[in-house]
mmCIF file of C-alpha atoms in Angstrom:
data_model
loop_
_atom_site.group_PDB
_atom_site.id
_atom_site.type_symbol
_atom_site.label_atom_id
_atom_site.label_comp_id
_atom_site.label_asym_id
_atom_site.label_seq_id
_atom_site.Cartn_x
_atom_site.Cartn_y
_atom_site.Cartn_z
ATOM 1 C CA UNK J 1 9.658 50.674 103.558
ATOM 2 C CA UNK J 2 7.676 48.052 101.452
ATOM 3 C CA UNK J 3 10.262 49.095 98.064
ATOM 4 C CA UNK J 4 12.998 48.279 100.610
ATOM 5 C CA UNK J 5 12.422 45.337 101.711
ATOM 6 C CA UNK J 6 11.406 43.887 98.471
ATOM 7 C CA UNK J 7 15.078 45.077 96.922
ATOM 8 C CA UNK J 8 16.856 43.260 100.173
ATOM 9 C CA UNK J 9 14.912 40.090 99.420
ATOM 10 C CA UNK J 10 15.954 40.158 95.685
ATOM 11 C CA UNK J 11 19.878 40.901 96.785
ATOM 12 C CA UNK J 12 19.769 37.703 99.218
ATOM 13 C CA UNK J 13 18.335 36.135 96.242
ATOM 14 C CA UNK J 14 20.768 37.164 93.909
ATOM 15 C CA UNK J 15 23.533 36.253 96.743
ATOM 16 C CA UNK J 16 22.155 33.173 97.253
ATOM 17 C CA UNK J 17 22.169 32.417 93.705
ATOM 18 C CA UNK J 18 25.905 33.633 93.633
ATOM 19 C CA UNK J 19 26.678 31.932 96.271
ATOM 20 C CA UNK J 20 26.930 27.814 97.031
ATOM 21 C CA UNK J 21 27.213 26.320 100.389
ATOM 22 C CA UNK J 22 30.719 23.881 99.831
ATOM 23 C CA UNK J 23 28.263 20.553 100.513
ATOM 24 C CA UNK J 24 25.796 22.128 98.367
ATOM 25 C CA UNK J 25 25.645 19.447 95.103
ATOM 26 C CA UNK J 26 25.710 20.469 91.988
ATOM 27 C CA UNK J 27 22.443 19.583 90.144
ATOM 28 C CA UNK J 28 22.715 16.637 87.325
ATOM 29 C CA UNK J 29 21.948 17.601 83.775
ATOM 30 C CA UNK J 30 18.159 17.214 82.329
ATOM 31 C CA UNK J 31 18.158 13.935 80.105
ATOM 32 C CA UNK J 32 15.285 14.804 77.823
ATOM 33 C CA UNK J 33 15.176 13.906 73.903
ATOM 34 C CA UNK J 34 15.558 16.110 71.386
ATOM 35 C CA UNK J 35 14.165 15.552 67.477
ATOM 36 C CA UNK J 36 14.645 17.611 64.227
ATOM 37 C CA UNK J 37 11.838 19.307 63.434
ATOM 38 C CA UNK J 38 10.755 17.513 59.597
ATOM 39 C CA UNK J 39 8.910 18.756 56.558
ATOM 40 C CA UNK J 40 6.607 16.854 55.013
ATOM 41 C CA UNK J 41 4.002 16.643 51.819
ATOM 42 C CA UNK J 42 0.930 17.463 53.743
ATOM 43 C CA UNK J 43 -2.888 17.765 52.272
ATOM 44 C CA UNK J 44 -4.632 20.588 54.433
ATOM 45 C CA UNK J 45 -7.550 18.811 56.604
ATOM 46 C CA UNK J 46 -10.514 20.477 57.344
ATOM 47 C CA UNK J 47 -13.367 20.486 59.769
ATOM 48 C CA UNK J 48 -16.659 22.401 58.932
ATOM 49 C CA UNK J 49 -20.318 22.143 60.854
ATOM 50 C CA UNK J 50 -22.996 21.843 58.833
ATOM 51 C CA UNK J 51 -26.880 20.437 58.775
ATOM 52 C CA UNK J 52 -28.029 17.411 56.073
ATOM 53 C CA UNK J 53 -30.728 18.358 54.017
ATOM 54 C CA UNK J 54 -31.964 16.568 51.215
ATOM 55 C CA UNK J 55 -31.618 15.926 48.172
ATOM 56 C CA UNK J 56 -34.874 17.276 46.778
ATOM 57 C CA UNK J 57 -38.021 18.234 47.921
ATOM 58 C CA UNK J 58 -41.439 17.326 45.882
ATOM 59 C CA UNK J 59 -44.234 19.057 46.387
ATOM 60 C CA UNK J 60 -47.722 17.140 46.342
ATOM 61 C CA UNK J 61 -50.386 19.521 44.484
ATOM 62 C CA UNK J 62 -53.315 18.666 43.269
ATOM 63 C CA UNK J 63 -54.216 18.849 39.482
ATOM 64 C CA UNK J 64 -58.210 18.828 39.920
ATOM 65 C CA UNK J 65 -60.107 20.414 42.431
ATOM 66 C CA UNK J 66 -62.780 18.494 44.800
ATOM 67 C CA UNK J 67 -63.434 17.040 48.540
ATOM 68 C CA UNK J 68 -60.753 15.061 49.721
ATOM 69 C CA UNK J 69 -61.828 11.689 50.180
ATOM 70 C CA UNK J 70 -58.853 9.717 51.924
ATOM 71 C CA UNK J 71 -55.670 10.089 53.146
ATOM 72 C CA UNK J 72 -53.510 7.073 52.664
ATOM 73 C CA UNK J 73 -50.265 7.396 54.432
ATOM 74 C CA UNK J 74 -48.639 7.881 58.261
ATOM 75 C CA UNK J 75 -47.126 11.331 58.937
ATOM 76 C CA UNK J 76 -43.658 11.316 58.789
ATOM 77 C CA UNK J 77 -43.228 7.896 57.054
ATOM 78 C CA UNK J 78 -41.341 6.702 54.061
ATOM 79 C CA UNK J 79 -43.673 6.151 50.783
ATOM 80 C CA UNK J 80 -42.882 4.757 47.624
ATOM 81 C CA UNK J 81 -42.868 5.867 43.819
ATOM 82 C CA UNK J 82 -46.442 4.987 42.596
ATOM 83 C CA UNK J 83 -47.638 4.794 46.049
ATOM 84 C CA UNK J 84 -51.740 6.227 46.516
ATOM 85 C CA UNK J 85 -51.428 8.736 48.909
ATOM 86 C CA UNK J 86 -54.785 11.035 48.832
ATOM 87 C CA UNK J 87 -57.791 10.131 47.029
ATOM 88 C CA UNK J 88 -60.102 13.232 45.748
ATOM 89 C CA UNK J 89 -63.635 12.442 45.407
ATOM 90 C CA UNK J 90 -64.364 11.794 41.423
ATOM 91 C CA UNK J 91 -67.879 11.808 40.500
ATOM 92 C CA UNK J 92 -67.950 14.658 38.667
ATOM 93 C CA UNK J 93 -64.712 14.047 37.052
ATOM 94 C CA UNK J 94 -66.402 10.323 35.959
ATOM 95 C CA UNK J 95 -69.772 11.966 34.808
ATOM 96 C CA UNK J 96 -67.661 14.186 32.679
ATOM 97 C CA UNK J 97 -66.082 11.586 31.058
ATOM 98 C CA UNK J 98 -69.347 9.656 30.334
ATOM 99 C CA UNK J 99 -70.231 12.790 28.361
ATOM 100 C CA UNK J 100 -67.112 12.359 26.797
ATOM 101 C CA UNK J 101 -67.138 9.250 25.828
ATOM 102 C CA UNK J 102 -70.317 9.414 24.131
ATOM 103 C CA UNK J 103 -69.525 12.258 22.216
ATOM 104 C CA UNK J 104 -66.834 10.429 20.738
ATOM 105 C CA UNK J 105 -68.622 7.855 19.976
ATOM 106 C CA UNK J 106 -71.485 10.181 18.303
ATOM 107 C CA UNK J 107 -68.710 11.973 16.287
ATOM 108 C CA UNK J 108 -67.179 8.719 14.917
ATOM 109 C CA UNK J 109 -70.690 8.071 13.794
ATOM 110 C CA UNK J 110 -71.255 11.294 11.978
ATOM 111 C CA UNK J 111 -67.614 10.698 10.418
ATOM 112 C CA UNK J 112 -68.932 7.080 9.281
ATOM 113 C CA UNK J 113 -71.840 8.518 7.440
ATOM 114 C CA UNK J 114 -69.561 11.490 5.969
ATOM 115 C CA UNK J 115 -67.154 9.164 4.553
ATOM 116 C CA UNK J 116 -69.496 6.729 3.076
ATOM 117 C CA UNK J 117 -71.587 10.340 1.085
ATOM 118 C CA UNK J 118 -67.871 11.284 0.143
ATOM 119 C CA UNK J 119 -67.339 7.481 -1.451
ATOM 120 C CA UNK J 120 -70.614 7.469 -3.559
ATOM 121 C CA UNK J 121 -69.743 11.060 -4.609
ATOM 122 C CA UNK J 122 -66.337 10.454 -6.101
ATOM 123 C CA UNK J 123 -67.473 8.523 -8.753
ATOM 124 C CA UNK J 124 -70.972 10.157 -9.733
ATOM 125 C CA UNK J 125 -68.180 13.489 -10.283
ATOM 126 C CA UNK J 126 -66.460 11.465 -12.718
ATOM 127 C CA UNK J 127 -69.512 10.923 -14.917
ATOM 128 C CA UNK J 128 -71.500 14.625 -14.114
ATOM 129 C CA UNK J 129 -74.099 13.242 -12.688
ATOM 130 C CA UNK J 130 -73.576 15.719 -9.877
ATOM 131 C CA UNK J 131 -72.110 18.824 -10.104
ATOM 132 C CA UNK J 132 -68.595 19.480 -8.750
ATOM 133 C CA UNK J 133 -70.343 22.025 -6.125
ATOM 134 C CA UNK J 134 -71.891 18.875 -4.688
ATOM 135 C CA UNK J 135 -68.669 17.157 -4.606
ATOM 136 C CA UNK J 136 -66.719 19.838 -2.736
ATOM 137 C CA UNK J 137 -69.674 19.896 -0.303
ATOM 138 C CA UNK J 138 -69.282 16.300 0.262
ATOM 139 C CA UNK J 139 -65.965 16.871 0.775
ATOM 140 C CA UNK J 140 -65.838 19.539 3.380
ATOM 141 C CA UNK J 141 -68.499 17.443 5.065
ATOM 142 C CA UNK J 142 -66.042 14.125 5.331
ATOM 143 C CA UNK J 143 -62.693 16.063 6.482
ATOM 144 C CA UNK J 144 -65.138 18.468 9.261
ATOM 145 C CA UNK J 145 -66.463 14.985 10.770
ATOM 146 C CA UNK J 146 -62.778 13.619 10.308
ATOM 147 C CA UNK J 147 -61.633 16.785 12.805
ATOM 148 C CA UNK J 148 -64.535 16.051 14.993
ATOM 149 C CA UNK J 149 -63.485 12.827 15.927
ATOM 150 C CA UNK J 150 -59.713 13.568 16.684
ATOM 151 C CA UNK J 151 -61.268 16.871 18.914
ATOM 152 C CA UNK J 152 -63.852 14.316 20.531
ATOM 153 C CA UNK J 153 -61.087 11.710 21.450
ATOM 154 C CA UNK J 154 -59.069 14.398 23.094
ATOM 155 C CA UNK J 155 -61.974 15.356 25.159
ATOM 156 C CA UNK J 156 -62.322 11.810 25.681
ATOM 157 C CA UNK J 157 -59.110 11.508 27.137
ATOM 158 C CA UNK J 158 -58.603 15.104 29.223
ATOM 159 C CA UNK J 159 -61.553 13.339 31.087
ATOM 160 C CA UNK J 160 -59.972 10.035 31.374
ATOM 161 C CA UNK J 161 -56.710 12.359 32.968
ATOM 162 C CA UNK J 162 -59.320 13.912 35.438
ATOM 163 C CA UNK J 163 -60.440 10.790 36.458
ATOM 164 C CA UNK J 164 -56.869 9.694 36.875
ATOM 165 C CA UNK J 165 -55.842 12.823 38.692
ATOM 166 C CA UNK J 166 -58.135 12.122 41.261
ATOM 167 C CA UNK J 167 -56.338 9.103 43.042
ATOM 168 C CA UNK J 168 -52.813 11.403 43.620
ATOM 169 C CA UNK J 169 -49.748 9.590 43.646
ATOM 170 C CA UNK J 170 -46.007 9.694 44.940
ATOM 171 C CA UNK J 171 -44.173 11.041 42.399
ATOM 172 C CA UNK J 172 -40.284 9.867 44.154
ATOM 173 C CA UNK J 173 -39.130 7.668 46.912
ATOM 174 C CA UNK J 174 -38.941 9.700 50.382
ATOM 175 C CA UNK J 175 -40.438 10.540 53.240
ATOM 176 C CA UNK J 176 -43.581 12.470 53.333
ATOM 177 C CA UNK J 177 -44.499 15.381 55.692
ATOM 178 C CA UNK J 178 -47.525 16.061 57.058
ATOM 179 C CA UNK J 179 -50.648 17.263 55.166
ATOM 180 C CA UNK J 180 -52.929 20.372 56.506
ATOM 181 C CA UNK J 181 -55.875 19.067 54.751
ATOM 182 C CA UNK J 182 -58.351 16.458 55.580
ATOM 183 C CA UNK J 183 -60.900 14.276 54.388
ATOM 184 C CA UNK J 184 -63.230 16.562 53.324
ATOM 185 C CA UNK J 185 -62.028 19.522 52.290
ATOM 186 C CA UNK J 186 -62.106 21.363 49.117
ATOM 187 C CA UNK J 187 -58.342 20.767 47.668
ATOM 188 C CA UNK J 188 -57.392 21.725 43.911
ATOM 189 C CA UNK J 189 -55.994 24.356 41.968
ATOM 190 C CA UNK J 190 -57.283 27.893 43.193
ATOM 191 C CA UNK J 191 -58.220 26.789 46.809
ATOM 192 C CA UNK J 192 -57.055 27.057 49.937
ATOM 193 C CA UNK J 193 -55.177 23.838 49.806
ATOM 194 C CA UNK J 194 -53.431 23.903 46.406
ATOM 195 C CA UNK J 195 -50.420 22.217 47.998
ATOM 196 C CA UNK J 196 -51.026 19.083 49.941
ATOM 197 C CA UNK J 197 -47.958 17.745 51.417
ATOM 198 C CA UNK J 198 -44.327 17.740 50.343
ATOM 199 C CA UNK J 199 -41.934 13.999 49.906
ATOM 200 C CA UNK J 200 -38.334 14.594 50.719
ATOM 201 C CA UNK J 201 -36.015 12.174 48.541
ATOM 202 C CA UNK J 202 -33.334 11.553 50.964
ATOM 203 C CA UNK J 203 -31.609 8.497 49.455
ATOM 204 C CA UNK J 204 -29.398 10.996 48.995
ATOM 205 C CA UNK J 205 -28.518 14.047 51.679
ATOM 206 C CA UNK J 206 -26.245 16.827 50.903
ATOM 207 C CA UNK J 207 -24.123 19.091 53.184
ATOM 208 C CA UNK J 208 -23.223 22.618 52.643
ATOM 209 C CA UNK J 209 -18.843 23.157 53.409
ATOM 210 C CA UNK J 210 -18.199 26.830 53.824
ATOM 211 C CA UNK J 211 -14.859 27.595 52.372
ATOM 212 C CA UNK J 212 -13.387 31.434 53.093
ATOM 213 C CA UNK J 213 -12.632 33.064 49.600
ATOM 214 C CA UNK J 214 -8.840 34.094 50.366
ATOM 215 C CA UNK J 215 -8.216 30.079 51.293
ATOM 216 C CA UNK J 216 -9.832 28.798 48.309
ATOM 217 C CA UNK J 217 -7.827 30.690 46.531
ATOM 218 C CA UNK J 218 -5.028 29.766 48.487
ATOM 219 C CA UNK J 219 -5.547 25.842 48.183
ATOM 220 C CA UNK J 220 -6.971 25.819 44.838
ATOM 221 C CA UNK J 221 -4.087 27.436 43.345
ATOM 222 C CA UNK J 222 -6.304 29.777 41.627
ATOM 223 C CA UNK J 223 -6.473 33.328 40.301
ATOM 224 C CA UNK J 224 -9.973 33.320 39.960
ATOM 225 C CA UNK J 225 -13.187 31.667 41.019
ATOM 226 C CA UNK J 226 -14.309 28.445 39.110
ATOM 227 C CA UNK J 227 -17.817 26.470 39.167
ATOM 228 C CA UNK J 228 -16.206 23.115 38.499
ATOM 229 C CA UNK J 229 -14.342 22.125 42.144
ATOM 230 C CA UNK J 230 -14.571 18.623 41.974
ATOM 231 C CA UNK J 231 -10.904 18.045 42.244
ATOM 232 C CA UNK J 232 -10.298 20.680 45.274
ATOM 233 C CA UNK J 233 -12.089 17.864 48.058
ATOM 234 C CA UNK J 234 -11.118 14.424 48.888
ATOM 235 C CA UNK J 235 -11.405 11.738 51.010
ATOM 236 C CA UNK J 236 -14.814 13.166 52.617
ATOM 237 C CA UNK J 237 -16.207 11.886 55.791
ATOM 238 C CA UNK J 238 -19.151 12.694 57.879
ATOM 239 C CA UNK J 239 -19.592 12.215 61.907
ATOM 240 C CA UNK J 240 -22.567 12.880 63.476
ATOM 241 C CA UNK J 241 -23.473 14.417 66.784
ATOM 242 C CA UNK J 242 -22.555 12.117 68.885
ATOM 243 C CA UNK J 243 -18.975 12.011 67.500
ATOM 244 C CA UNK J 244 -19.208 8.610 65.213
ATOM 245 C CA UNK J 245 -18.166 8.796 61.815
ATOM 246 C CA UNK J 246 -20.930 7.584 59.353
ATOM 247 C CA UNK J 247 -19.853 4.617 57.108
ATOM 248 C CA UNK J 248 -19.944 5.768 53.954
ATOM 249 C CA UNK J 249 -17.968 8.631 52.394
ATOM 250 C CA UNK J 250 -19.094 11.478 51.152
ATOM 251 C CA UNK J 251 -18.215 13.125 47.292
ATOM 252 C CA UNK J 252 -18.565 16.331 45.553
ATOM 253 C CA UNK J 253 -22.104 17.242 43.994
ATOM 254 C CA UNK J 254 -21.651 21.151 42.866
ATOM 255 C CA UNK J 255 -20.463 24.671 43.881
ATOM 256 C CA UNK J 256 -23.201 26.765 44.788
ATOM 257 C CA UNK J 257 -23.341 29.837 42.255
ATOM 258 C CA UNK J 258 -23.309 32.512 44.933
ATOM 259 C CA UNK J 259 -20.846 33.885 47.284
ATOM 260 C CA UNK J 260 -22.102 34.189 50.753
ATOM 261 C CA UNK J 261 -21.374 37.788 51.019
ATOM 262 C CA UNK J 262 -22.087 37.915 54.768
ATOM 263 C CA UNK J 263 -19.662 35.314 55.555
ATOM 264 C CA UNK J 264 -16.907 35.740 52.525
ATOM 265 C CA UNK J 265 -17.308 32.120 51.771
ATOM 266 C CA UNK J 266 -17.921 29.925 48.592
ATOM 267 C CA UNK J 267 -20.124 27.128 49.495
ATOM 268 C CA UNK J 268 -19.645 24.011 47.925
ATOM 269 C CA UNK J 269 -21.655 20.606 48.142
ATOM 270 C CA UNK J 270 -20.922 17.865 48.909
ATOM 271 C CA UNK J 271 -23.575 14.037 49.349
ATOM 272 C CA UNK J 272 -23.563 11.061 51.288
ATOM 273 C CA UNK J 273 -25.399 7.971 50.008
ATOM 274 C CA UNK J 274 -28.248 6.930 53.093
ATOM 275 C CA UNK J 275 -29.728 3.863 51.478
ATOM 276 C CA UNK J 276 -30.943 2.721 55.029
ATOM 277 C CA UNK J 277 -32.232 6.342 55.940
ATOM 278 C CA UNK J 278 -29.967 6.157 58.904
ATOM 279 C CA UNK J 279 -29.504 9.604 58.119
ATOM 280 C CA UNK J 280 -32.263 12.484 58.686
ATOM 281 C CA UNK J 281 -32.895 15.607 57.162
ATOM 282 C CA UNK J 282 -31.522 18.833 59.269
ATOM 283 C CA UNK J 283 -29.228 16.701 61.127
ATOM 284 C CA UNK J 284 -26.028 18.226 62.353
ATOM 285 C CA UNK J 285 -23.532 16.921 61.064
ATOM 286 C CA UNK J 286 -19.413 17.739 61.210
ATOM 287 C CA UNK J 287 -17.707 16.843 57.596
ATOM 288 C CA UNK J 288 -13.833 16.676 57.374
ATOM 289 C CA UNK J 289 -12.214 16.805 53.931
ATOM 290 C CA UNK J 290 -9.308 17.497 52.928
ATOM 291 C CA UNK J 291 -8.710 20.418 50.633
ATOM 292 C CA UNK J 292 -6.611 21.219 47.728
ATOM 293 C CA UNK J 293 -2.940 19.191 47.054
ATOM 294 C CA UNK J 294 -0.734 18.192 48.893
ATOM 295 C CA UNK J 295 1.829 21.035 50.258
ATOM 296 C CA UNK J 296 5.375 21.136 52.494
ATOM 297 C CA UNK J 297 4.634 21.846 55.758
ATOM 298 C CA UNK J 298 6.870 21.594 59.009
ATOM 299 C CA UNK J 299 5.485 18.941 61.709
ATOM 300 C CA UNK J 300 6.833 17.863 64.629
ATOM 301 C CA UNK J 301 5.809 15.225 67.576
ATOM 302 C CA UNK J 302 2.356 16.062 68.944
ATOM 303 C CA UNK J 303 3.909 14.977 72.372
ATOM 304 C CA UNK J 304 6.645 18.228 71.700
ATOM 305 C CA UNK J 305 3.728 21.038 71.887
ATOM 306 C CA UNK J 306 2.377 22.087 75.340
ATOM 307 C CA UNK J 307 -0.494 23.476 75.566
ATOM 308 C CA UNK J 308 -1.665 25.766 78.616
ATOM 309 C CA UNK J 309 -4.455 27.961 78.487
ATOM 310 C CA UNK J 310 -4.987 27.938 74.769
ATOM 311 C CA UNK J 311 -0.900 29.320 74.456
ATOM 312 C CA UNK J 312 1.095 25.996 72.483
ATOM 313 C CA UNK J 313 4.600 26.261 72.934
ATOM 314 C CA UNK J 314 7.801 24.071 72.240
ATOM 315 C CA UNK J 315 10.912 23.697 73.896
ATOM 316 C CA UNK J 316 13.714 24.441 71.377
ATOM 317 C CA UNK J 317 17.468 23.023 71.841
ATOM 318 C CA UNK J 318 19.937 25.047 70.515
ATOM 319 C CA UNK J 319 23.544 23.795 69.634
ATOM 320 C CA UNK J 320 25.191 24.412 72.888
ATOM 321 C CA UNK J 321 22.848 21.699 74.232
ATOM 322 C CA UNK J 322 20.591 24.533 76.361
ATOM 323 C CA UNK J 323 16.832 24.968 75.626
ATOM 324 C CA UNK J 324 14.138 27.288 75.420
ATOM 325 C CA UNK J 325 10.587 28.567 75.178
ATOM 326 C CA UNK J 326 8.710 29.538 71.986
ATOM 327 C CA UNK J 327 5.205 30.178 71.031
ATOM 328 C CA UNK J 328 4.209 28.216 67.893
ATOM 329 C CA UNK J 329 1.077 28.430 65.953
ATOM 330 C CA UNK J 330 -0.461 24.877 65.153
ATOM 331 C CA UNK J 331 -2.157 23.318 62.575
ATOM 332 C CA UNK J 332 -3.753 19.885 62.274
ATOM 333 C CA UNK J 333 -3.171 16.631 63.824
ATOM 334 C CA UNK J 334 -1.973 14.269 61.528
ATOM 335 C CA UNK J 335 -2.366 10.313 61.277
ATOM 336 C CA UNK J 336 1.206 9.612 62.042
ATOM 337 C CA UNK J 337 1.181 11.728 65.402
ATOM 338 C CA UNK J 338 2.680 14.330 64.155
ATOM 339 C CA UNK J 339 1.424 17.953 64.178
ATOM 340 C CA UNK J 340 1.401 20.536 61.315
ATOM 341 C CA UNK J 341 3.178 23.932 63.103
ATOM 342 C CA UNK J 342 1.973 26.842 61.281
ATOM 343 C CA UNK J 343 4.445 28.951 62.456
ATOM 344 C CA UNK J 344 7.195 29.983 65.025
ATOM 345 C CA UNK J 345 9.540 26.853 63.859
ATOM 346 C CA UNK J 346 12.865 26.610 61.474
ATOM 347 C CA UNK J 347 13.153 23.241 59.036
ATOM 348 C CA UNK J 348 16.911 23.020 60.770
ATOM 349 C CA UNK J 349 15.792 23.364 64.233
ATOM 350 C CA UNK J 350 15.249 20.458 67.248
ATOM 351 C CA UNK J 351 12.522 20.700 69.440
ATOM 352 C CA UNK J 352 12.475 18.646 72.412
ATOM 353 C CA UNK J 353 10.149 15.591 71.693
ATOM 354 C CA UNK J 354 9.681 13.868 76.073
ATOM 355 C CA UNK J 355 10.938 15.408 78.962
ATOM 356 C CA UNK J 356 9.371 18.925 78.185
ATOM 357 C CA UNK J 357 7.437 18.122 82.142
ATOM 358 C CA UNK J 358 10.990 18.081 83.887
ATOM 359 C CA UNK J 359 11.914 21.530 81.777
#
């Protein structure tokens, strides 16, 4: 009974539809405006998500072991090239080169009294009055106290480097991390804190863009890969999370030497100056770039695509002056207000550009 009375419903309908009341008015035409779809020369624009990191790290180790003695900087805080950061306890390191020092001085002495027994040698060998035994002995005696002096000044000065390596310096401009040593503990090579702290440069901070293989190969125009892409990017910009675009552009550093095999992608790149350290390492980050050269692609008026739930669409007029619906795959938005239609569109065909709500 249910089948039934749905088929007499859809004859009435179809009567209905057949069928016009004499004061019934015929409905007016839909004005709406109708635009040829163009092609134009259009560089492929690209979003990708990425963190900052920076530019390089240094790590702060020191190069002679004692009891830390102070800790000269705020966690966290930018510091200086040259800057005094720890300070390592040093009397040892200055005892040692007291030693030094005077054994430098002794052997300079000894080399003093060598050379003046070589001088009043030389010319008693000329006349035999010594033998030439005692000569060569002389000799020997001269060029060992010679050695002795260069071997005590380098003794002198490993000491001098000790004594030196015990105030530890910034080696780069950054910002430093914190240290898990304090004042007083044993730090040096072989001890439990061989590594003090690390100093991230970032007056520089890169960002990694995740290309797939098959559309670098695509937009490159290449056969194979290449380690030189400095010409594939351009016109790099960087917003940050809270959708503002950061001043200064970006530009292309290197392409990493690995594939990401898990993904399929080549990873290339790319900096941003941060002379003001606005920026922070491990900050998200969203670069756009555009990729490769420019290519023809169709675009129409973004105001002819409808989207509804995720399905764009276009309403396409056909020569008898009637329209209608098509799926269409789109691409980016462009700066003119047009949009890039991957596919589902003609070059010769008219889509309608306002009036698509009365349709």
């Amino acid at each position: 009974m249910k089948t039934k009375v749905i088929s007499l419903l859809v004859v009435l309908f179809a009567a209905n539809s057949c069928i016009r009341p004499s004061n019934q008015r015929v409905p007016e035409p839909i004005v709406v405006e109708p635009v040829t779809v163009a092609v134009e020369d259009v560089v492929t624009r690209q979003s990708f998500i990425s963190t900052l990191s920076p530019n390089y790290v240094a790590i702060v180790q020191p190069r002679v072991a004692g009891y830390l003695s102070a800790k000269l900087f705020e966690n966290g805080m930018p510091v200086k090239r040259g800057q005094t950061i720890f300070k390592i306890e040093n009397r040892r390191q200055n005892a040692d080169m007291i030693a030094a020092k005077a054994a430098f001085e002794s052997a300079k002495a000894q080399a003093v009294e060598a050379a003046n027994n070589y001088n009043r040698a030389v010319p008693l060998a000329a006349i035999d009055a010594i033998s030439q035994a005692q000569l060569d002995q002389y000799t020997a005696q001269y060029r060992a106290a010679q050695e002795s002096v260069r071997s005590a000044e380098q003794n002198l000065r490993n000491a001098e480097l000790d004594v030196e390596y015990t105030t530890i310096k910034a080696s780069i401009n950054g910002i430093i991390s914190t240290s898990e040593a304090y004042v007083g503990d044993y730090v040096g090579p072989g001890t439990k804190f061989s590594t003090l702290t690390k100093i991230e440069n970032i007056d520089t901070l890169c960002a990694d863009v995740a290309i797939p293989i098959s559309q670098y190969l695509a937009l490159s125009g290449r056969k194979a890969f290449t380690y030189n892409n400095k010409d594939l990017l351009s016109d790099i910009e960087l917003y940050l999370a809270d959708g503002t675009r950061y001043p200064m552009s970006g530009s292309y550093s290197f392409t990493k030497s690995a594939v990401a095999a898990n993904e399929g992608t080549i990873i290339i790149v790319v900096t941003f100056p941060n002379p003001d350290y606005r920026l922070k390492s491990g900050q998200f980050a969203r670069v756009k770039t555009n990729i490769g050269t420019s290519q023809p692609k169709i675009t129409v008026p973004a105001s002819s695509i409808n989207e509804i739930q995720g399905v764009n669409s276009v309403w396409v007029v056909d020569s008898d002056s009637t329209v209608h619906y098509r799926e269409v795959a789109v691409g980016e938005m462009l700066d003119s207000g047009r949009r890039v239609i991957l596919s589902g569109l003609q070059p010769t065909e008219r889509v309608v550009r306002n009036g698509g709500v009365k349709l």
